[in-house]
Coordinates of N, CA and C in Angstrom, one line a residue:
X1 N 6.3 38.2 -3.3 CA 5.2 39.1 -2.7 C 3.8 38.5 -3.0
X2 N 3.4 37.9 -4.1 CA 2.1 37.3 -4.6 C 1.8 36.2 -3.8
X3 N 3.1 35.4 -3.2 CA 3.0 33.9 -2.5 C 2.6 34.7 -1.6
X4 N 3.0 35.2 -0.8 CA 3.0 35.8 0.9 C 1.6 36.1 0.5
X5 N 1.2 37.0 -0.2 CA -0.6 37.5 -0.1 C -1.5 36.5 -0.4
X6 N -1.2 35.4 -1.0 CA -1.6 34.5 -2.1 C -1.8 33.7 0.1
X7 N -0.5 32.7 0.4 CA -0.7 32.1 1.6 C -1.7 33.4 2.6
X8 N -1.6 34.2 2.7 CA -2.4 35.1 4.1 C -3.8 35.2 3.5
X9 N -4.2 35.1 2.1 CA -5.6 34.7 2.1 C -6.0 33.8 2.6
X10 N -5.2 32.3 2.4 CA -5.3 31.2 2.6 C -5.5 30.6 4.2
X11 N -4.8 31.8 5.1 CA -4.5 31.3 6.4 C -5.8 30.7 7.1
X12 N -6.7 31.1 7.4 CA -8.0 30.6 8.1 C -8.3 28.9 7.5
X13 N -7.9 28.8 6.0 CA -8.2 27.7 5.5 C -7.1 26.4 6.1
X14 N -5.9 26.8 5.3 CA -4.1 26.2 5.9 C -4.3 25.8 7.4
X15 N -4.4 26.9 8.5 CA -4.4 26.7 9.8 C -5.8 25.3 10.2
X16 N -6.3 24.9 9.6 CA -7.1 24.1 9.8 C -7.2 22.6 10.1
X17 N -5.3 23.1 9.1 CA -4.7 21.2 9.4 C -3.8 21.2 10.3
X18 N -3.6 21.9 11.1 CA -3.4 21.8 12.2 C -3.9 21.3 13.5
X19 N -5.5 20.9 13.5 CA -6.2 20.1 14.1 C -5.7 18.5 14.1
X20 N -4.9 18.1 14.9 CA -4.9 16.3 14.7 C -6.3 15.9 15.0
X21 N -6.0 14.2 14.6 CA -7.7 13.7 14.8 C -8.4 13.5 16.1
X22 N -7.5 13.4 16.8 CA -8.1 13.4 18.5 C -8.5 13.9 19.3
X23 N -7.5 15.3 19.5 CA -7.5 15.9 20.5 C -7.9 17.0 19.7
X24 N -8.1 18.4 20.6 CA -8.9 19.9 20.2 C -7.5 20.6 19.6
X25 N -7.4 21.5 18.9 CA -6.6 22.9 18.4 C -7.6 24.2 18.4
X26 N -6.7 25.0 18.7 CA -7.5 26.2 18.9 C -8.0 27.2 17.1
X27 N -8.3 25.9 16.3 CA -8.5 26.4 15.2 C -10.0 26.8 15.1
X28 N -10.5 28.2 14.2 CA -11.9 28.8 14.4 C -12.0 29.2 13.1
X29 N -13.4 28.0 12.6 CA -14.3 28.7 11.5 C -14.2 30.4 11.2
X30 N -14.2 30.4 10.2 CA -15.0 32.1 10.0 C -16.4 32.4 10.1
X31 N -16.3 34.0 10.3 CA -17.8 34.5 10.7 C -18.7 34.0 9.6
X32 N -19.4 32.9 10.0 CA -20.4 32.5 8.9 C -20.0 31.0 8.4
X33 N -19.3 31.1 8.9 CA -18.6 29.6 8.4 C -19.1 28.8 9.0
X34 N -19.3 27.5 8.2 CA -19.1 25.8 9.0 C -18.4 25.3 8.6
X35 N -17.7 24.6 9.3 CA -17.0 23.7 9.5 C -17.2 22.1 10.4
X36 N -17.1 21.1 9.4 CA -17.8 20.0 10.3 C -16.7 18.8 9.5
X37 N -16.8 17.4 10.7 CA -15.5 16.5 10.2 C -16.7 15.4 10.6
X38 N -16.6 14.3 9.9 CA -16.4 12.7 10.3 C -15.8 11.8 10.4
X39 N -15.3 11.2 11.6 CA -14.6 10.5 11.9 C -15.0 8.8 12.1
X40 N -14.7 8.5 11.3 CA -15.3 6.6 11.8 C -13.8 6.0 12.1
X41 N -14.1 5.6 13.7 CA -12.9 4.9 14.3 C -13.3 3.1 14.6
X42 N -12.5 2.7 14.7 CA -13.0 1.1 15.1 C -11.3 0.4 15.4
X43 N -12.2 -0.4 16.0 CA -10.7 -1.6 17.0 C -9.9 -2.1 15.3
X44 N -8.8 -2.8 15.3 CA -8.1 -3.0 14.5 C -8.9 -3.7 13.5
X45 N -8.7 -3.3 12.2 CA -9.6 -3.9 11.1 C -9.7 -5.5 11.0
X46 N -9.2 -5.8 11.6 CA -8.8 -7.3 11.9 C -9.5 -8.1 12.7
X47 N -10.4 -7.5 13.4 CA -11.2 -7.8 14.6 C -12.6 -7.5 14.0
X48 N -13.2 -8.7 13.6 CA -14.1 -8.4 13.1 C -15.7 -7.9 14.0
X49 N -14.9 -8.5 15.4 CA -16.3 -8.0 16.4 C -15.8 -6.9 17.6
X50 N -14.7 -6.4 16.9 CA -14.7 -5.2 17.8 C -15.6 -3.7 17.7
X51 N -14.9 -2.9 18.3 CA -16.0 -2.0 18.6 C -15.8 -0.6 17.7
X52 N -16.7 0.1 17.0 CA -17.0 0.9 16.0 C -17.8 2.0 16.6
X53 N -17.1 3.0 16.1 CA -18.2 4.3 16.4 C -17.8 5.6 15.3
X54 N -19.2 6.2 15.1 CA -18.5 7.8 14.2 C -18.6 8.9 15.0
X55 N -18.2 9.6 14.8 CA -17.9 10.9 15.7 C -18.5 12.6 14.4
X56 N -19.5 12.7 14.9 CA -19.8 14.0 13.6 C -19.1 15.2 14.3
X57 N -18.6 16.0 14.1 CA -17.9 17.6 14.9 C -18.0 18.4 13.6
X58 N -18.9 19.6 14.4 CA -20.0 20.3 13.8 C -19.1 21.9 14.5
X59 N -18.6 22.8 13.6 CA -18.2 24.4 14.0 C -18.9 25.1 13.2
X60 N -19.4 26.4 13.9 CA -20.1 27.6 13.2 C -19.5 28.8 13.9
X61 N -18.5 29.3 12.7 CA -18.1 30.9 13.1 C -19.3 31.8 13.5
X62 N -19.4 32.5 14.7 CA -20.3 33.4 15.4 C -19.6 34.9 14.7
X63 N -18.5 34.9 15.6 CA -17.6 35.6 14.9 C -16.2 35.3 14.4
X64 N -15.6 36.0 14.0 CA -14.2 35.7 13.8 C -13.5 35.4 15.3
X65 N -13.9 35.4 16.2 CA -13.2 34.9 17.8 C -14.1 34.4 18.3
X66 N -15.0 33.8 17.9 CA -16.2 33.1 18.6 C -17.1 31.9 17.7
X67 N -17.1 30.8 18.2 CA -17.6 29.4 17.3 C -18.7 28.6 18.3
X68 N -19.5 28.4 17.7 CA -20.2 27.0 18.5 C -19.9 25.8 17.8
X69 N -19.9 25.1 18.9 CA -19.4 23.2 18.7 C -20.4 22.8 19.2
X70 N -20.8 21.5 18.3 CA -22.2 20.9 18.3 C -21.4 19.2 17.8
X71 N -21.5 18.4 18.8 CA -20.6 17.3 18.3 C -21.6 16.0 18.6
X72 N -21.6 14.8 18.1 CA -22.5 13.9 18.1 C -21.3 12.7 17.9
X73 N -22.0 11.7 18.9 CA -20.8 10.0 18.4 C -22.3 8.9 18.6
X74 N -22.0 8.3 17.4 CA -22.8 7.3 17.2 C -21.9 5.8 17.2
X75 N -22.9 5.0 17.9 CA -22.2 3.7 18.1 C -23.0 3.1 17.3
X76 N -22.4 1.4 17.5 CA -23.3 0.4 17.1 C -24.7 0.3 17.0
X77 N -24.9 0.5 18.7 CA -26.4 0.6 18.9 C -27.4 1.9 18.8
X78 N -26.7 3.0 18.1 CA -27.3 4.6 18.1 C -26.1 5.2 18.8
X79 N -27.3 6.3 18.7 CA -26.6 7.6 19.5 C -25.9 7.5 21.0
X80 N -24.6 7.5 21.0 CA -23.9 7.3 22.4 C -23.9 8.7 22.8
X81 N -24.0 9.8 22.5 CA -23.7 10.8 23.1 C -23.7 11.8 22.4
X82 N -23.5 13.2 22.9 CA -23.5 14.8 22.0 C -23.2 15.5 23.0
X83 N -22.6 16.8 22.3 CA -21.6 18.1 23.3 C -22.0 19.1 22.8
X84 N -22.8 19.7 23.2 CA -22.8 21.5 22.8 C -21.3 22.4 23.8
X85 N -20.9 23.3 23.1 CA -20.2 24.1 23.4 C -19.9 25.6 22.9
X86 N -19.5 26.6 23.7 CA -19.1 27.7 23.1 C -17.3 28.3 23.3
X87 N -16.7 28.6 21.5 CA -15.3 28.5 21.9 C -15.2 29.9 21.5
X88 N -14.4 30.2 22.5 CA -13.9 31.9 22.3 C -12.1 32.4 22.2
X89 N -11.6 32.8 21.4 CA -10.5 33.0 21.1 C -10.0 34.3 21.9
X90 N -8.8 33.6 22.5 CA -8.1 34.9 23.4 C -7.2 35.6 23.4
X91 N -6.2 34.6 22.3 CA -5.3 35.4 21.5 C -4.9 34.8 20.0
X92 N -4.5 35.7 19.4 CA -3.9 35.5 18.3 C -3.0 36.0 17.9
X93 N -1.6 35.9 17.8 CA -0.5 36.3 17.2 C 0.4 36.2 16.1
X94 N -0.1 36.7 15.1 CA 0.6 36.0 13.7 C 1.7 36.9 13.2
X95 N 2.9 36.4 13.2 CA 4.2 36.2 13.1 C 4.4 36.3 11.4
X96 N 3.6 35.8 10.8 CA 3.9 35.6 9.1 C 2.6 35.5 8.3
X97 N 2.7 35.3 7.2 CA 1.7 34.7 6.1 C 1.3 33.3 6.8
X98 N 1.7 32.2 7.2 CA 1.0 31.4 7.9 C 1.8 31.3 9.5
X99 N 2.8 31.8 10.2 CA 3.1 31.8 11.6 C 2.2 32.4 12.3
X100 N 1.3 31.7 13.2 CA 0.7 32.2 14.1 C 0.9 30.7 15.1
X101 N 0.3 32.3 16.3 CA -0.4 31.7 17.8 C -1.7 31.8 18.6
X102 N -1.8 30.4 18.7 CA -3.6 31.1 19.2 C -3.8 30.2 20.0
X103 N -4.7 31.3 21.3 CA -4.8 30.6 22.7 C -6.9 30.3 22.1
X104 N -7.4 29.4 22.6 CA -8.6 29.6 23.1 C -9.2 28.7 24.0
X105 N -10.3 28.9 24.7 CA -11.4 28.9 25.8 C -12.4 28.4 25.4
X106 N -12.8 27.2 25.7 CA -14.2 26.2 24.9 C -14.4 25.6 26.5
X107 N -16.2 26.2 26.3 CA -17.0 25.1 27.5 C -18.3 25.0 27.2
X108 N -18.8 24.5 27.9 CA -20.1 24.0 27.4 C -20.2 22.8 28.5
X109 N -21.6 21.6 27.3 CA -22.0 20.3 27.9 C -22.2 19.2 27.8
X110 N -22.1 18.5 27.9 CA -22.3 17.0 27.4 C -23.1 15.7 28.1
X111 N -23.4 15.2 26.8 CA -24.5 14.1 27.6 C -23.8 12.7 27.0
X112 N -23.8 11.9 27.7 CA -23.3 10.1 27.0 C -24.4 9.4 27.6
X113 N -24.5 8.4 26.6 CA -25.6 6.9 27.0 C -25.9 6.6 28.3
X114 N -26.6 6.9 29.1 CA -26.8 6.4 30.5 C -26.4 7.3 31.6
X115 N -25.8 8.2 31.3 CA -25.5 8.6 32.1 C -26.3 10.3 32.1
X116 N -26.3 11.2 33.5 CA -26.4 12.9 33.5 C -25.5 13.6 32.6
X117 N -26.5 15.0 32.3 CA -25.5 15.8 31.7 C -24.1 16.1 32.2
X118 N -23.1 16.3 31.7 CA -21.9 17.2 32.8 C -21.5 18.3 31.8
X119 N -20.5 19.1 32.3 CA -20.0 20.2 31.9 C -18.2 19.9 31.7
X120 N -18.2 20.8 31.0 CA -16.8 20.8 30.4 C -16.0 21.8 29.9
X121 N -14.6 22.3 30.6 CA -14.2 23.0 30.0 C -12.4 23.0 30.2
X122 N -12.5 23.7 29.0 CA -10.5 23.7 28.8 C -10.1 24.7 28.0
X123 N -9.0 24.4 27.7 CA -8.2 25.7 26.7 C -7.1 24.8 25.9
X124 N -6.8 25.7 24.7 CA -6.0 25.0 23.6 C -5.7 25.9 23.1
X125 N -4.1 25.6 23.0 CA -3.0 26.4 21.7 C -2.7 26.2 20.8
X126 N -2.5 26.4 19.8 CA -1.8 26.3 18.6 C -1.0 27.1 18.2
X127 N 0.4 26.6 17.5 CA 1.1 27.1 17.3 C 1.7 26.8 15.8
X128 N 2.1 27.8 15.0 CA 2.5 27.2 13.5 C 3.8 28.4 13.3
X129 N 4.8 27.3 12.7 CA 5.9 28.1 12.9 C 6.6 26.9 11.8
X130 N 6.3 28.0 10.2 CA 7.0 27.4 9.2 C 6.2 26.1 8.8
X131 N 6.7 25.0 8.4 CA 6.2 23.8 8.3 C 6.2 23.0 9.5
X132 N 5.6 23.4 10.9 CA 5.7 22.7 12.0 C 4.4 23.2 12.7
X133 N 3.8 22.4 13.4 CA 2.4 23.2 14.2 C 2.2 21.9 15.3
X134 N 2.0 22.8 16.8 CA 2.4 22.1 17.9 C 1.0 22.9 18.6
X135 N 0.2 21.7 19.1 CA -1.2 21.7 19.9 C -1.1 21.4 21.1
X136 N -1.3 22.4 22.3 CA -1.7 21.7 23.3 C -2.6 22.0 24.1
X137 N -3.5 20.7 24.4 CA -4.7 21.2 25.2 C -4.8 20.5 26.7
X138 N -5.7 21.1 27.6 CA -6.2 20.7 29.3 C -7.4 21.3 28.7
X139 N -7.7 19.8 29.5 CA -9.2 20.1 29.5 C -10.2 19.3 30.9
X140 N -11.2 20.0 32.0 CA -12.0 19.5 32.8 C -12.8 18.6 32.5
X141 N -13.8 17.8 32.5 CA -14.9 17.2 32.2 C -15.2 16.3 33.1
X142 N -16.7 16.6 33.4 CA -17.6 16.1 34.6 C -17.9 14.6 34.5
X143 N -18.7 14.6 35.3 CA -19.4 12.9 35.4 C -19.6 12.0 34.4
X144 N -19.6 12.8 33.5 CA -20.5 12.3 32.5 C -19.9 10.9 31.6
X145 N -18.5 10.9 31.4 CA -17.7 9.9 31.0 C -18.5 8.7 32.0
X146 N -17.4 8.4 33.3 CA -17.7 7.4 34.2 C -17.3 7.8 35.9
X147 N -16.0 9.1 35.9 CA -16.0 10.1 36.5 C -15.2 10.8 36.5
X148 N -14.9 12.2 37.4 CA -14.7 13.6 37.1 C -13.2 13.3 36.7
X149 N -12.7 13.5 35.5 CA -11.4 13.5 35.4 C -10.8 14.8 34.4
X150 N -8.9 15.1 34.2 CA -8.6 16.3 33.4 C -7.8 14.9 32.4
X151 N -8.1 16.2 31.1 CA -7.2 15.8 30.5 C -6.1 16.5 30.1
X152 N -5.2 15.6 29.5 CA -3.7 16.9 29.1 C -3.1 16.5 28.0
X153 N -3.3 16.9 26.8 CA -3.0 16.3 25.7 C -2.2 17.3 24.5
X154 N -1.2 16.5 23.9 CA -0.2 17.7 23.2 C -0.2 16.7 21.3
X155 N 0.1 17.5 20.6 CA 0.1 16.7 19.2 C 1.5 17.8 18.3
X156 N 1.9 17.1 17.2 CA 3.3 17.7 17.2 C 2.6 17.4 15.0
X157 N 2.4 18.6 14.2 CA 2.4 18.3 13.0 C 3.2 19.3 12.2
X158 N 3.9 18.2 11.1 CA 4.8 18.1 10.4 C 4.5 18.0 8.6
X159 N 4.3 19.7 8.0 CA 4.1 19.5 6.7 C 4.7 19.0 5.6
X160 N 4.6 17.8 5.3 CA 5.8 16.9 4.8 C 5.8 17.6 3.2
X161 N 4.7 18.0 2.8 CA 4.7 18.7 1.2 C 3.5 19.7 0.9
X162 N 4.2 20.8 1.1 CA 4.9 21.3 -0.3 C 6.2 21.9 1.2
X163 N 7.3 22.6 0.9 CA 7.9 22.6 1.4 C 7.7 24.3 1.7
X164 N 7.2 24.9 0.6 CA 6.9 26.4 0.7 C 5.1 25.9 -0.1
X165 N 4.4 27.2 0.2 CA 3.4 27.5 -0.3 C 3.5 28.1 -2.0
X166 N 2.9 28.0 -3.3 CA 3.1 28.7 -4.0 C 1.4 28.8 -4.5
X167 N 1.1 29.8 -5.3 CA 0.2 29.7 -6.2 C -0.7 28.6 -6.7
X168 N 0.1 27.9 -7.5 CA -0.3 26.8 -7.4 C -0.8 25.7 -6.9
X169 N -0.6 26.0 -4.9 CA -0.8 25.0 -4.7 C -1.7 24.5 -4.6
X170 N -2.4 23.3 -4.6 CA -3.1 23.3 -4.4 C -3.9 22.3 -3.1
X171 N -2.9 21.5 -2.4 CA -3.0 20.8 -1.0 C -1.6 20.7 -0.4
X172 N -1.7 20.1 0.7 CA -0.7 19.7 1.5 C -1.1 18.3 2.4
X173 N 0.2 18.0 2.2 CA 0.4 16.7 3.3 C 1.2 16.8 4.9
X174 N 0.5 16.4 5.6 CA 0.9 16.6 7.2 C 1.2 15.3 7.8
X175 N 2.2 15.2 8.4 CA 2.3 13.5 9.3 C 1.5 14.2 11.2
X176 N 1.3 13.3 11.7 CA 1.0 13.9 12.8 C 1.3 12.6 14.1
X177 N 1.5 13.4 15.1 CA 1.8 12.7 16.8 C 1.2 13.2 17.6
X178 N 0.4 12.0 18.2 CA -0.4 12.8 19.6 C 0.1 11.9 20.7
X179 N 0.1 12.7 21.8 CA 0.1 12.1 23.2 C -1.5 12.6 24.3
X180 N -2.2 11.4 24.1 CA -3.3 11.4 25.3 C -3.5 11.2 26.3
X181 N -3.6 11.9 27.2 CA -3.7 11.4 28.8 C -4.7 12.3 29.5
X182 N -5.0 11.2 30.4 CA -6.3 11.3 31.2 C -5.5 10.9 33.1
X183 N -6.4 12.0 33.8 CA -6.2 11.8 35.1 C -7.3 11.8 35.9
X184 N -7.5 10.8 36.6 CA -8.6 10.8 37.3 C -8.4 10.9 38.8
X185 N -9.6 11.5 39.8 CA -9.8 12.3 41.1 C -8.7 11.3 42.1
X186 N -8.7 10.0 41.5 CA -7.9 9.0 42.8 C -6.3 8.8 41.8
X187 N -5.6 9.4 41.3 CA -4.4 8.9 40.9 C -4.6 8.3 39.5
X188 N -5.9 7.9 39.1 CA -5.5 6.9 37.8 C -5.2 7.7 36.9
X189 N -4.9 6.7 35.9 CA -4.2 7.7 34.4 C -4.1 6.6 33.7
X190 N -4.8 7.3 32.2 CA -4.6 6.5 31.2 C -3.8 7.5 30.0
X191 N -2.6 6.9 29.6 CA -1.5 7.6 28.4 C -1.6 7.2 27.2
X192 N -2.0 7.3 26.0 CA -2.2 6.7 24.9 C -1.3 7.7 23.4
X193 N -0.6 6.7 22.7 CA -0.2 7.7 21.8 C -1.3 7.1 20.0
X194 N -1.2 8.5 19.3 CA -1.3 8.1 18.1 C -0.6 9.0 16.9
X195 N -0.5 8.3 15.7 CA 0.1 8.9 14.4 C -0.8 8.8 13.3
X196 N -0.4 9.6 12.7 CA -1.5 10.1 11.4 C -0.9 10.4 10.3
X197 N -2.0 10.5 9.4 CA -1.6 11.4 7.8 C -3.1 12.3 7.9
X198 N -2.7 13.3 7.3 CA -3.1 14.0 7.0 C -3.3 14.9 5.4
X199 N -4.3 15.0 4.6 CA -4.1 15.6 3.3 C -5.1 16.3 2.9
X200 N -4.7 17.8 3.0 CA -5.3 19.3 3.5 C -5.7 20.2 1.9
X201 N -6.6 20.3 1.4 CA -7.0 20.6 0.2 C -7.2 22.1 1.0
X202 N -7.9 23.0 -0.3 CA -8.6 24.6 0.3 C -9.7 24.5 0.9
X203 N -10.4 23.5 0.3 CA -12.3 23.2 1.2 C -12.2 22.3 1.6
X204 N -11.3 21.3 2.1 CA -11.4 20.1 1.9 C -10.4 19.6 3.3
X205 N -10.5 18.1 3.8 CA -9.2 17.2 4.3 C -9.7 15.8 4.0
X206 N -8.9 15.0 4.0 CA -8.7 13.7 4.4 C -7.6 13.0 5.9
X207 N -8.2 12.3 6.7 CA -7.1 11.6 7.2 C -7.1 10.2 8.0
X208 N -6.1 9.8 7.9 CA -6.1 8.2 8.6 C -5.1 8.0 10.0
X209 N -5.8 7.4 11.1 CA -4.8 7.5 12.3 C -5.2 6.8 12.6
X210 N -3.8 6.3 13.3 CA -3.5 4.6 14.3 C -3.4 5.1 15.8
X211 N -4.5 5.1 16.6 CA -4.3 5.4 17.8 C -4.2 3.9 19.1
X212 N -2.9 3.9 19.8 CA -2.4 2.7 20.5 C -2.9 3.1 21.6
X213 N -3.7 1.6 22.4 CA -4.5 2.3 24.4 C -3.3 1.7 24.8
X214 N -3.2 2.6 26.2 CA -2.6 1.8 27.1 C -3.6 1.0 27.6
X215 N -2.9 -0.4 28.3 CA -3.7 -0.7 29.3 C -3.8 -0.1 30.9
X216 N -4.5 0.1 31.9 CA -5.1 0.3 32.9 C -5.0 -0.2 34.1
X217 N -4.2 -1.0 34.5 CA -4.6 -2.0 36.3 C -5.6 -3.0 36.1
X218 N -4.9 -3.5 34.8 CA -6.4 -4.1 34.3 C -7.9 -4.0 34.1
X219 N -8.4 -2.7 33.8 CA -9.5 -1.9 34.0 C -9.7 -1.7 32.5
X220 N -8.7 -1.9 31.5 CA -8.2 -1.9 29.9 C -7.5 -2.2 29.7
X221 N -8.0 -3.0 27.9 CA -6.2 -4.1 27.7 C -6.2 -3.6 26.6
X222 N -4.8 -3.5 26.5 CA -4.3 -2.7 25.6 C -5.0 -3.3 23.5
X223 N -5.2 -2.5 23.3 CA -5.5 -2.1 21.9 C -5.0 -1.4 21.1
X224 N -5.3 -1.3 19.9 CA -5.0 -0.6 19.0 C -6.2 -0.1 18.3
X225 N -6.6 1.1 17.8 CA -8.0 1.6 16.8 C -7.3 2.6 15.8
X226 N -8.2 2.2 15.0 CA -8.1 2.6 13.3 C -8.9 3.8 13.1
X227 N -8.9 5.2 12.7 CA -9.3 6.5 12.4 C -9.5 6.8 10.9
X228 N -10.2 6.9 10.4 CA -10.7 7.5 8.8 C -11.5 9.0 8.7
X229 N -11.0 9.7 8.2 CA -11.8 11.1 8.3 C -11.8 11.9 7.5
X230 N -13.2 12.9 7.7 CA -13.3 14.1 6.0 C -13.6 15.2 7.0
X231 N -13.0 15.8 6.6 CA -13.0 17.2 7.0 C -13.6 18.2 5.4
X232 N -14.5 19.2 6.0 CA -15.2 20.6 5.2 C -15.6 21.4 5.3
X233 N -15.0 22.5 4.9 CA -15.3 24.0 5.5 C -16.3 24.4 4.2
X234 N -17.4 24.9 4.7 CA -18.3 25.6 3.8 C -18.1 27.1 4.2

């Protein structure tokens, strides 16, 4: 009985590693909360002139079903771009001390290097069921990339330890699988998978991900890029 109360204080915190490093989860700060990650990705470490960028992702609980997202990606040469957004939670269904389901609704706007503002929006689930938690998101987004395309993207994570929650614990470790894909207005499509680790403290994350590009019709040749990241909830 102490574990069960002990995990359901913990849930808002736990459910947090359920976010893979790529794609969105329908996970929400608390009222008052921040929550913010950095991400520095780059072409394989091996490439000493490939291409580098960090990604800041910035959450503030409004309420307990309502967050602003304030996200920024910096390149080589500066600031490539930023996204304001507002994400609203539409359902929640919790099943246990950590089983839950949760739908939510994020839109907003975005600006990148050179290009007009556009707008954006989509929806994301999560789901946690025991040591398993399964993301899937669609999402619109305007001009503002290169053009109007959806995306449709699913991620599958797997809490490799502790096997139950106790008292003690004090982190966990998560493996993680994403599948990325992008559809654009004339047929194109780009599919990209990646895998991860993940290592989930109470205020805290770490994680490292290998994400593989497809290539394109020749429009992109295939690569590979390297993911490092801190995740912290104040």
């Amino acid at each position: 009985m102490r574990c069960a109360l002990f995990a359901l204080c913990l849930l808002p915190v736990w459910s947090l590693a359920q976010e893979p490093t790529f794609m969105e989860a329908a996970t929400h700060p608390g009222a008052g909360q921040w929550y913010s990650r950095a991400i520095w990705i780059s072409d394989t470490l091996r490439d000493a002139d490939g291409d580098r960028q960090a990604e800041i992702k910035n959450a503030f609980g409004l309420t307990p079903w309502r967050a602003v997202l304030a996200d920024v990606t910096v390149g080589q040469r500066g600031v490539d771009g930023a996204a304001l957004r507002l994400k609203q939670r539409l359902l929640q269904h919790d099943t246990g001390p950590i089983d839950t389901w949760r739908v939510s609704l994020q839109g907003g706007g975005e600006w990148l290097d050179g290009r007009d503002p556009s707008g954006r929006l989509g929806i994301v689930s999560t789901t946690i069921r025991e040591r398993h938690g399964f993301n899937l998101q669609g999402e619109w987004r305007g001009a503002a990339i290169a053009a109007e395309r959806f995306e449709a993207n699913a991620s599958y994570l797997y809490r490799l330890w502790p096997v139950r929650y106790a008292e003690r614990t004090a982190g966990a470790w998560y493996s993680m699988v994403e599948s990325l894909n992008r559809f654009g207005p004339n047929g194109e499509r780009e599919s990209d998978a990646a895998v991860g680790l993940l290592y989930e403290a109470r205020g805290w994350a770490a994680e490292v991900a290998i994400r593989m590009e497809e290539a394109d019709a020749g429009l992109r040749t295939d690569r590979t890029r390297v993911a490092l990241g801190f995740r912290t909830l104040f």
